[in-house]
Coordinates of C-alpha atoms in Angstrom, one line a residue:
X1 CA 148.4 106.9 -7.4
X2 CA 148.1 109.0 -4.4
X3 CA 144.6 107.5 -3.8
X4 CA 146.1 104.0 -3.8
X5 CA 148.5 105.1 -1.1
X6 CA 145.8 106.8 1.0
X7 CA 143.7 103.6 1.3
X8 CA 146.4 101.7 3.1
X9 CA 147.2 104.7 5.2
X10 CA 143.6 105.0 6.2
X11 CA 143.4 101.4 7.0
X12 CA 146.4 101.7 9.1
X13 CA 145.1 104.8 10.8
X14 CA 141.8 103.1 11.4
X15 CA 143.4 100.1 12.9
X16 CA 145.6 102.3 15.1
X17 CA 142.6 104.3 16.2
X18 CA 140.5 101.1 17.1
X19 CA 143.4 99.7 19.1
X20 CA 143.6 103.0 21.0
X21 CA 139.8 102.9 21.7
X22 CA 140.1 99.3 22.9
X23 CA 143.0 100.2 25.2
X24 CA 141.1 103.1 26.6
X25 CA 138.0 101.0 27.1
X26 CA 140.0 98.4 28.9
X27 CA 141.7 101.0 31.0
X28 CA 138.3 102.4 32.0
X29 CA 137.1 98.9 32.9
X30 CA 140.0 98.5 35.3
X31 CA 138.5 101.2 37.3
X32 CA 136.7 99.8 40.4
X33 CA 132.9 99.7 40.0
X34 CA 132.8 99.8 36.2
X35 CA 129.6 98.2 35.0
X36 CA 130.1 95.2 32.7
X37 CA 127.8 94.1 29.9
X38 CA 125.0 91.8 31.0
X39 CA 125.8 88.1 30.2
X40 CA 129.3 88.8 28.8
X41 CA 131.6 87.9 31.7
X42 CA 130.7 84.4 33.1
X43 CA 132.2 83.0 36.2
X44 CA 134.5 80.0 35.6
X45 CA 135.5 77.8 38.4
X46 CA 136.4 74.3 39.7
X47 CA 134.9 72.8 42.8
X48 CA 137.2 70.9 45.1
X49 CA 136.8 69.5 48.7
X50 CA 139.2 71.0 51.1
X51 CA 140.8 68.6 53.6
X52 CA 142.9 70.4 56.3
X53 CA 145.9 68.4 57.3
X54 CA 145.2 66.2 60.3
X55 CA 141.5 67.0 60.4
X56 CA 139.2 64.2 59.2
X57 CA 136.1 65.5 57.6
X58 CA 132.6 64.5 56.5
X59 CA 132.1 63.7 52.9
X60 CA 129.6 63.8 50.0
X61 CA 130.5 60.2 49.1
X62 CA 132.4 57.7 51.2
X63 CA 135.6 56.3 49.6
X64 CA 136.5 52.7 50.4
X65 CA 139.3 53.7 52.8
X66 CA 136.7 55.5 55.0
X67 CA 138.9 58.6 55.3
X68 CA 138.8 60.4 52.0
X69 CA 136.2 62.1 49.8
X70 CA 135.1 62.7 46.3
X71 CA 132.3 64.2 44.2
X72 CA 130.0 61.5 42.8
X73 CA 129.1 63.7 39.8
X74 CA 125.6 65.1 39.2
X75 CA 125.7 67.3 42.3
X76 CA 124.0 70.7 41.8
X77 CA 125.5 73.7 43.5
X78 CA 124.5 77.3 43.9
X79 CA 127.1 80.0 43.2
X80 CA 126.7 83.8 44.0
X81 CA 129.0 86.7 43.1
X82 CA 128.7 89.3 45.9
X83 CA 125.0 89.9 46.5
X84 CA 124.0 89.2 42.8
X85 CA 121.6 86.6 41.6
X86 CA 122.8 83.0 42.3
X87 CA 123.5 80.6 39.5
X88 CA 123.3 76.8 39.5
X89 CA 125.9 74.4 38.2
X90 CA 126.2 70.6 37.8
X91 CA 129.5 69.0 38.8
X92 CA 131.2 66.0 37.4
X93 CA 133.3 63.6 39.5
X94 CA 136.3 65.9 39.1
X95 CA 134.5 69.0 40.2
X96 CA 134.3 70.4 36.7
X97 CA 131.1 72.5 36.1
X98 CA 128.3 72.6 33.6
X99 CA 126.1 75.7 33.9
X100 CA 122.4 75.3 34.3
X101 CA 121.8 79.0 35.1
X102 CA 125.1 80.8 34.6
X103 CA 126.4 83.4 37.1
X104 CA 127.8 86.6 35.5
X105 CA 130.1 89.4 36.8
X106 CA 128.1 92.7 37.0
X107 CA 131.1 95.1 37.5
X108 CA 134.8 95.2 37.8
X109 CA 134.9 95.3 41.6
X110 CA 136.8 92.6 43.4
X111 CA 134.1 90.4 45.0
X112 CA 133.5 87.5 47.4
X113 CA 132.3 84.3 45.7
X114 CA 129.9 82.1 47.8
X115 CA 128.9 78.6 46.8
X116 CA 126.9 76.0 48.6
X117 CA 125.5 72.5 48.3
X118 CA 123.0 70.5 50.4
X119 CA 121.6 67.1 49.8
X120 CA 119.4 64.6 51.6
X121 CA 117.1 62.0 50.2
X122 CA 117.5 63.3 46.6
X123 CA 116.8 67.0 47.7
X124 CA 119.3 69.6 46.5
X125 CA 119.6 73.3 46.2
X126 CA 117.9 73.3 42.8
X127 CA 114.7 71.7 43.9
X128 CA 114.7 72.4 47.7
X129 CA 113.5 76.0 47.3
X130 CA 112.6 76.4 51.0
X131 CA 116.3 75.6 51.8
X132 CA 115.3 73.2 54.6
X133 CA 117.4 70.0 54.9
X134 CA 115.8 67.1 56.8
X135 CA 118.3 65.3 59.1
X136 CA 115.8 63.1 61.0
X137 CA 116.4 59.7 59.3
X138 CA 119.8 59.1 57.9
X139 CA 119.6 55.3 57.9
X140 CA 119.5 55.2 54.1
X141 CA 121.9 58.0 53.4
X142 CA 123.8 60.8 55.1
X143 CA 122.9 64.5 55.0
X144 CA 125.4 66.9 53.5
X145 CA 125.9 70.7 53.6
X146 CA 129.0 72.2 52.0
X147 CA 130.1 75.8 51.5
X148 CA 132.9 77.5 49.7
X149 CA 134.0 81.1 50.0
X150 CA 136.6 82.9 47.9
X151 CA 137.5 86.5 48.8
X152 CA 138.8 89.4 46.6
X153 CA 138.3 87.7 43.3
X154 CA 138.9 89.6 40.1
X155 CA 136.2 89.5 37.4
X156 CA 138.7 88.4 34.7
X157 CA 140.1 85.5 36.8
X158 CA 139.9 82.1 35.1
X159 CA 139.1 78.7 36.6
X160 CA 138.8 79.9 40.2
X161 CA 139.3 77.0 42.6
X162 CA 136.4 77.0 45.1
X163 CA 137.3 74.9 48.1
X164 CA 134.2 73.4 49.7
X165 CA 134.1 72.7 53.4
X166 CA 131.5 70.6 55.2
X167 CA 129.3 72.6 57.5
X168 CA 128.1 69.6 59.5
X169 CA 129.9 67.4 62.0
X170 CA 130.0 63.7 61.7
X171 CA 129.3 61.4 64.6
X172 CA 130.4 57.8 64.3
X173 CA 129.3 55.1 66.8
X174 CA 131.3 51.9 67.1
X175 CA 129.7 49.0 69.2
X176 CA 131.6 46.3 71.0
X177 CA 130.6 43.8 73.7
X178 CA 128.7 40.6 74.0
X179 CA 125.3 42.2 73.2
X180 CA 126.5 44.4 70.4
X181 CA 124.9 42.2 67.8
X182 CA 121.6 42.7 69.5
X183 CA 121.6 46.4 68.6
X184 CA 119.4 47.0 65.6
X185 CA 119.3 50.8 65.6
X186 CA 121.3 53.7 66.9
X187 CA 119.9 57.3 67.4
X188 CA 121.7 60.5 68.2
X189 CA 120.3 63.6 69.8
X190 CA 120.7 66.7 67.7
X191 CA 118.6 69.0 65.4
X192 CA 116.3 66.9 63.2
X193 CA 116.4 69.6 60.4
X194 CA 118.2 72.7 59.5
X195 CA 117.9 75.7 57.1
X196 CA 120.6 76.3 54.6
X197 CA 121.0 80.0 53.6
X198 CA 123.8 80.6 51.2
X199 CA 125.6 77.6 52.8
X200 CA 125.1 78.8 56.4
X201 CA 123.4 76.3 58.6
X202 CA 120.9 76.9 61.4
X203 CA 119.5 73.9 63.3
X204 CA 115.8 73.4 64.0
X205 CA 113.6 71.0 65.8
X206 CA 115.7 69.2 68.5
X207 CA 115.2 65.4 68.7
X208 CA 116.6 62.0 67.9
X209 CA 118.1 61.2 64.5
X210 CA 118.2 57.7 63.1
X211 CA 121.9 56.8 62.2
X212 CA 123.1 54.9 59.2
X213 CA 125.0 51.6 59.5
X214 CA 127.9 51.5 57.2
X215 CA 128.2 48.9 54.4
X216 CA 130.6 46.7 56.3
X217 CA 128.6 46.9 59.5
X218 CA 131.5 48.4 61.5
X219 CA 129.7 51.5 62.8
X220 CA 126.7 53.8 62.7
X221 CA 127.1 57.4 61.6
X222 CA 125.2 60.6 60.9
X223 CA 126.0 64.2 59.9
X224 CA 124.8 66.8 62.5
X225 CA 124.4 70.5 63.0
X226 CA 127.3 71.9 65.1
X227 CA 126.5 72.4 68.7
X228 CA 128.2 74.3 71.5
X229 CA 127.4 71.7 74.1
X230 CA 125.9 68.2 74.3
X231 CA 124.4 66.2 77.1
X232 CA 126.5 63.2 77.6
X233 CA 123.9 60.9 79.1
X234 CA 121.2 61.9 76.6
X235 CA 123.1 61.9 73.4
X236 CA 123.1 58.3 72.1
X237 CA 120.2 55.9 72.2
X238 CA 120.3 52.2 71.4
X239 CA 117.3 50.3 70.0
X240 CA 115.1 53.3 70.5
X241 CA 115.3 53.1 74.3
X242 CA 118.6 52.4 76.0
X243 CA 120.7 55.5 76.8
X244 CA 124.5 55.2 76.5
X245 CA 126.7 57.5 78.5
X246 CA 129.2 59.4 76.3
X247 CA 132.5 60.8 77.5
X248 CA 135.2 63.0 76.0
X249 CA 132.8 64.9 73.8
X250 CA 131.4 68.3 75.0
X251 CA 130.6 70.0 71.6
X252 CA 130.3 69.4 67.9
X253 CA 132.3 71.4 65.4
X254 CA 131.8 71.5 61.6
X255 CA 134.1 69.4 59.4
X256 CA 135.1 67.1 62.2
X257 CA 134.5 63.4 62.8
X258 CA 133.7 62.3 66.4
X259 CA 134.1 58.6 67.1
X260 CA 132.2 57.1 70.1
X261 CA 133.0 53.6 71.3
X262 CA 130.2 51.9 73.3
X263 CA 130.5 48.6 75.0
X264 CA 127.1 46.8 75.0
X265 CA 126.8 44.0 77.7
X266 CA 124.0 42.3 79.4
X267 CA 122.2 44.2 82.1
X268 CA 123.1 43.1 85.6
X269 CA 120.3 40.9 87.1
X270 CA 117.9 42.7 89.5
X271 CA 116.4 40.7 92.3
X272 CA 112.9 41.6 93.6
X273 CA 110.3 40.1 95.9
X274 CA 107.0 39.3 94.3
X275 CA 105.2 41.7 96.6
X276 CA 107.4 44.6 95.5
X277 CA 106.8 43.7 91.9
X278 CA 103.0 43.8 92.5
X279 CA 103.3 47.2 94.2
X280 CA 105.3 48.5 91.3
X281 CA 103.0 47.1 88.7
X282 CA 100.1 48.7 86.9
X283 CA 97.1 47.0 88.5
X284 CA 99.0 43.7 88.6
X285 CA 100.6 44.1 85.1
X286 CA 104.4 44.2 85.1
X287 CA 106.8 44.3 82.2
X288 CA 110.3 42.8 82.1
X289 CA 111.9 45.2 79.6
X290 CA 114.2 44.4 76.7
X291 CA 117.5 42.9 77.8
X292 CA 116.6 43.0 81.5
X293 CA 117.1 40.1 83.9
X294 CA 114.5 39.9 86.7
X295 CA 115.0 37.5 89.6
X296 CA 111.6 37.1 91.1
X297 CA 111.2 35.7 94.6
X298 CA 107.9 34.5 96.1
X299 CA 106.7 34.7 99.6
X300 CA 105.0 31.3 99.8
X301 CA 101.5 32.8 99.4
X302 CA 99.2 31.6 96.7
X303 CA 96.9 34.7 96.6
X304 CA 99.4 36.9 94.8
X305 CA 97.8 38.4 91.6
X306 CA 100.3 39.2 88.9
X307 CA 100.7 39.1 85.1
X308 CA 104.1 39.4 83.5
X309 CA 105.1 40.5 80.0
X310 CA 108.6 39.5 78.8
X311 CA 110.1 41.8 76.1
X312 CA 112.7 40.7 73.5
X313 CA 115.9 39.3 75.0
X314 CA 114.7 39.5 78.6
X315 CA 115.2 36.9 81.3
X316 CA 112.8 35.9 84.1
X317 CA 114.3 33.9 86.9
X318 CA 111.8 32.3 89.2
X319 CA 112.9 31.4 92.8
X320 CA 110.2 29.7 94.8
X321 CA 107.4 31.8 93.3
X322 CA 103.7 31.3 93.6
X323 CA 101.3 33.6 91.8
X324 CA 98.0 33.6 90.0
X325 CA 96.7 35.7 87.1
X326 CA 93.1 35.4 88.2
X327 CA 91.4 38.8 88.3
X328 CA 93.9 40.4 85.8
X329 CA 92.4 40.8 82.4
X330 CA 95.4 40.2 80.1
X331 CA 96.0 37.2 77.9
X332 CA 98.2 35.1 80.1
X333 CA 100.0 34.9 83.4
X334 CA 103.2 35.2 81.4
X335 CA 103.2 36.7 77.9
X336 CA 106.4 36.4 75.8
X337 CA 106.3 39.1 73.2
X338 CA 109.6 38.1 71.5
X339 CA 112.4 35.6 72.3
X340 CA 113.0 35.4 76.0
X341 CA 114.3 33.0 78.7
X342 CA 112.8 31.6 81.9
X343 CA 115.1 30.2 84.5
X344 CA 113.6 27.9 87.1
X345 CA 115.0 27.7 90.6
X346 CA 113.3 25.9 93.6
X347 CA 109.6 25.1 93.4
X348 CA 107.3 27.5 91.5
X349 CA 103.6 27.4 90.7
X350 CA 101.8 29.7 88.3
X351 CA 98.1 29.6 87.6
X352 CA 96.3 31.3 84.7
X353 CA 92.9 32.8 84.8
X354 CA 89.6 31.2 83.9
X355 CA 88.6 31.7 80.3
X356 CA 90.0 30.9 76.9
X357 CA 93.7 32.0 77.4
X358 CA 96.7 30.0 78.5
X359 CA 99.0 30.2 81.5
X360 CA 102.2 31.0 79.4
X361 CA 101.7 32.3 75.9
X362 CA 104.5 32.8 73.3
X363 CA 103.6 35.3 70.6
X364 CA 106.8 35.5 68.6
X365 CA 110.4 34.1 68.7
X366 CA 111.6 31.4 71.0
X367 CA 110.9 30.9 74.7
X368 CA 113.8 28.9 76.3
X369 CA 113.1 27.3 79.7
X370 CA 116.0 25.9 81.8
X371 CA 117.0 25.2 85.3
X372 CA 120.0 24.5 87.5
X373 CA 118.9 20.9 87.9
X374 CA 115.9 18.7 87.4
X375 CA 115.0 19.2 91.1
X376 CA 114.0 22.8 90.1
X377 CA 110.3 22.7 89.4
X378 CA 107.8 24.9 87.4
X379 CA 104.1 23.9 87.5
X380 CA 101.7 25.6 85.1
X381 CA 98.0 25.3 85.9
X382 CA 95.3 26.2 83.5
X383 CA 91.9 26.5 85.2
X384 CA 88.7 25.4 83.5
X385 CA 87.0 27.6 80.9
X386 CA 84.2 28.5 83.3
X387 CA 82.0 29.0 80.2
X388 CA 80.1 26.0 78.8
X389 CA 81.4 25.1 75.3
X390 CA 84.2 27.6 75.4
X391 CA 87.5 26.2 74.2
X392 CA 90.9 27.8 74.9
X393 CA 94.7 27.7 75.1
X394 CA 96.7 25.3 77.2
X395 CA 99.3 25.7 79.9
X396 CA 102.1 26.6 77.5
X397 CA 100.6 27.9 74.3
X398 CA 102.4 28.9 71.1
X399 CA 100.5 31.7 69.3
X400 CA 101.8 31.7 65.8
X401 CA 104.0 29.8 63.3
X402 CA 107.0 31.8 64.5
X403 CA 106.4 31.1 68.2
X404 CA 108.7 28.3 69.3
X405 CA 109.6 26.5 72.6
X406 CA 112.8 25.0 73.8
X407 CA 113.0 23.1 77.2
X408 CA 116.6 22.4 78.2
X409 CA 116.3 21.3 81.8
X410 CA 114.2 21.4 85.0
X411 CA 111.0 19.7 86.0
X412 CA 108.2 21.3 83.9
X413 CA 104.5 20.4 84.6
X414 CA 102.1 21.8 82.0
X415 CA 98.5 20.8 83.0
X416 CA 95.6 21.8 80.8
X417 CA 93.3 18.9 81.7
X418 CA 90.5 21.3 82.9
X419 CA 90.3 23.2 79.6
X420 CA 88.3 21.9 76.7
X421 CA 90.3 21.7 73.5
X422 CA 93.6 22.9 75.0
X423 CA 97.0 21.2 74.4
X424 CA 99.2 20.9 77.5
X425 CA 102.1 22.2 75.4
X426 CA 101.5 23.3 71.9
X427 CA 99.5 25.5 69.5
X428 CA 96.9 27.8 70.8
X429 CA 93.3 26.9 70.2
X430 CA 92.8 29.8 67.8
X431 CA 96.0 29.8 65.7
X432 CA 98.9 27.7 64.4
X433 CA 101.9 27.1 66.6
X434 CA 105.6 26.8 66.0
X435 CA 108.2 24.1 66.8
X436 CA 108.7 22.4 70.1
X437 CA 112.1 21.1 71.2
X438 CA 112.8 19.2 74.4
X439 CA 116.5 18.7 75.1
X440 CA 116.4 17.5 78.6
X441 CA 114.8 17.6 82.0
X442 CA 111.5 16.1 83.3
X443 CA 108.5 17.2 81.4
X444 CA 104.9 16.3 82.2
X445 CA 102.2 17.6 79.7
X446 CA 98.5 16.9 79.9
X447 CA 96.0 18.1 77.4
X448 CA 92.3 19.0 77.9
X449 CA 89.5 17.2 76.2
X450 CA 90.4 16.8 72.5
X451 CA 93.8 18.5 73.0
X452 CA 97.2 16.8 72.7
X453 CA 99.5 16.4 75.6
X454 CA 102.3 17.9 73.4
X455 CA 101.3 19.1 70.0
X456 CA 98.2 20.9 68.7
X457 CA 94.9 22.0 70.2
X458 CA 91.6 20.3 69.6
X459 CA 90.7 22.7 66.9
X460 CA 92.1 22.7 63.4
X461 CA 95.2 24.8 64.2
X462 CA 98.4 22.7 63.8
X463 CA 101.7 23.0 65.5
X464 CA 105.1 22.7 64.0
X465 CA 107.7 20.0 64.3
X466 CA 108.2 18.2 67.7
X467 CA 111.7 17.0 68.7
X468 CA 112.4 15.2 71.9
X469 CA 116.1 14.8 72.1
X470 CA 116.7 14.0 75.7
X471 CA 115.2 13.9 79.2
X472 CA 112.1 12.1 80.5
X473 CA 108.8 13.1 78.9
X474 CA 105.3 12.0 80.0
X475 CA 102.5 13.1 77.7
X476 CA 98.8 12.6 78.1
X477 CA 96.3 13.6 75.4
X478 CA 92.7 14.3 75.8
X479 CA 89.9 12.3 74.3
X480 CA 90.3 11.8 70.6
X481 CA 93.8 13.4 70.6
X482 CA 97.3 12.2 70.4
X483 CA 99.6 12.1 73.5
X484 CA 102.3 13.6 71.2
X485 CA 101.0 15.0 67.9
X486 CA 97.7 16.4 66.7
X487 CA 94.7 17.2 68.8
X488 CA 91.3 15.7 67.9
X489 CA 90.8 18.0 64.9
X490 CA 94.3 19.3 64.6
X491 CA 97.5 18.5 62.8
X492 CA 101.3 18.9 63.4
X493 CA 104.6 18.6 61.6
X494 CA 107.0 15.7 62.1
X495 CA 107.6 14.0 65.5
X496 CA 111.2 12.9 66.2
X497 CA 112.3 11.1 69.4
X498 CA 116.1 10.8 69.9
X499 CA 117.8 7.8 71.4
X500 CA 118.7 9.7 74.6
X501 CA 115.1 10.5 75.4
X502 CA 112.7 8.5 77.6
X503 CA 109.1 9.0 76.4
X504 CA 106.0 7.8 78.1
X505 CA 102.8 8.2 76.1
X506 CA 99.9 7.5 78.5
X507 CA 97.5 6.5 75.7
X508 CA 100.2 5.0 73.6
X509 CA 99.5 7.5 70.8
X510 CA 102.5 9.2 69.2
X511 CA 102.0 10.8 65.8
X512 CA 103.7 8.9 63.0
X513 CA 104.5 5.9 65.3
X514 CA 101.2 4.6 66.7

C-alpha cells in the first residue's frame, strides 16, 4: 500500500525536478552569449518595403499608380544574423518567407539582422555569386538593390518585420516638345555596374546606361548608384548623341526619385558659305547631322568640290549653290542615309562624278524636296559613265525598296541622259527602288539610254508606285524605256496621274496608259 503511494509521489517529484531543470536551463540561456543548439532556433521574419512619408522611392515592381510598390513573389533574398552564415529565402507577394537555406541563431546575444536583395536580367543573390549587378542596359527591366537592417533583436523574437529600403536612386526623364516623338532612346551617365556586399552598393565602370521606356510611353527611367555630384551637361543623352542640359539636380541619393523634364525642339538653322563647309569637311566629305538644319550658300563658282551626307531628320537648304562631286570618291554628291529634307532657294546646280553612281542617292526613308516657289530651281547633272559599257544610277536614285521620294514644289531638273541605263528619277541600276510622289512644282526628268525618265533603270531592278498628283511634269525616257514607268529591262508598280497634274511624256510612253 505504501508502495502504491510512493509511485505517484515519485512521479510528482520527478515532474517537479524536471520543471526545475528546465527553468534553470532557460535561466542560463538568458545569459548573454549562451551557445544555442545548432539548427534549433530558426529566424522567422516578414519582409516589407519601407516607404518614408513624403519620400517617393524606387520599387521592385511598378504598381499601376506609378507611386507605390509591391513584391512580385519569387524574389530570393539573403539574410544574415550578426556575422554568421547567410541563409536564403524565397518571398511571396505578401513578403512571407519560405526558407531555401535557413538561418539559425547561434547564441542568445542580441544581434543585428542584415538582409539584402538584388536583381537584374534574372540575376539574384542566389545565383549571382560574384555579387556584381549589371546596370548598363535597363531598357528591358530596371535594376534593384534593397537592404534591411534590424538592430538589437532577441533570439526568441517571432516574425520580425524586416523593412527593406532601396539602395539605388531612380532617375525619370519626361520628354516634351515638337521633336519629342523623334527620340528613340535615352541614356544616363552613371556607374554601369555595381558590387553588392551584404546589401551595400559600390559603383563600378562609369559610363552611359540605356534607360527603360515605361509601358504607357510617358517617360524613361533607370535605377542608379547614388552619387555625390553629377555633371549637368553630361548627364542625359538623347538618341545616343545629343546632350541635354540638366538643372536642379546636383547629386543622387538612395531611395529617391528624380524627375527631369526635357523639351526637345528642332535645332536652330545654321547658315554657312560653301567655302567654309569645304574647309570644315574631311577631304570634301561633310555630314549634316541628325536633326540639324544647314543653310548652304554658294559663291557662284562651279569648281567647288563637295559631297554631302544627310543623316536622319536633317534639313539641307540650298541658296544659289553650285558644286560638283568630281574627285571625291563617295557614292553621290548628296547621300540621304535616312529620311531628310532638301529646301531649294534661288538657282542651284549640283553635278555628280563620272562613274556608276548618281547625283543624289536615297538609301532609306523618304527624301522630301520643296521650295518657296516654282522659280526656285535645282538642277541635277549626272556625267557620262566614262567607262565603255558601264551602266549606273541616275540624277535622283532610290537605292532600295524603302527609299522613297516626294517632290512638293520648286523647279527640279534631273538629267541622266549621258549615263547608260540610268533613270532620271527612279530606281538605281543595281537595286530596286521605292515610291515616287510628285505633289507640285515643275519637274523635268530625262533618262539615259534604256532608262526611264521617271521610273526604273534599264536593268531588271523595278521601282515602286509612281503618283503624280499635281504640278507640271515633263518626262523623257531613253531608247527602249518608258517616259514614266519601267526602263528597257525593268519594271515598276502602278502609275497614277491626278486631275490637277499636267504631264508631258516626250515619247508618249506612260506605263499602263500607252
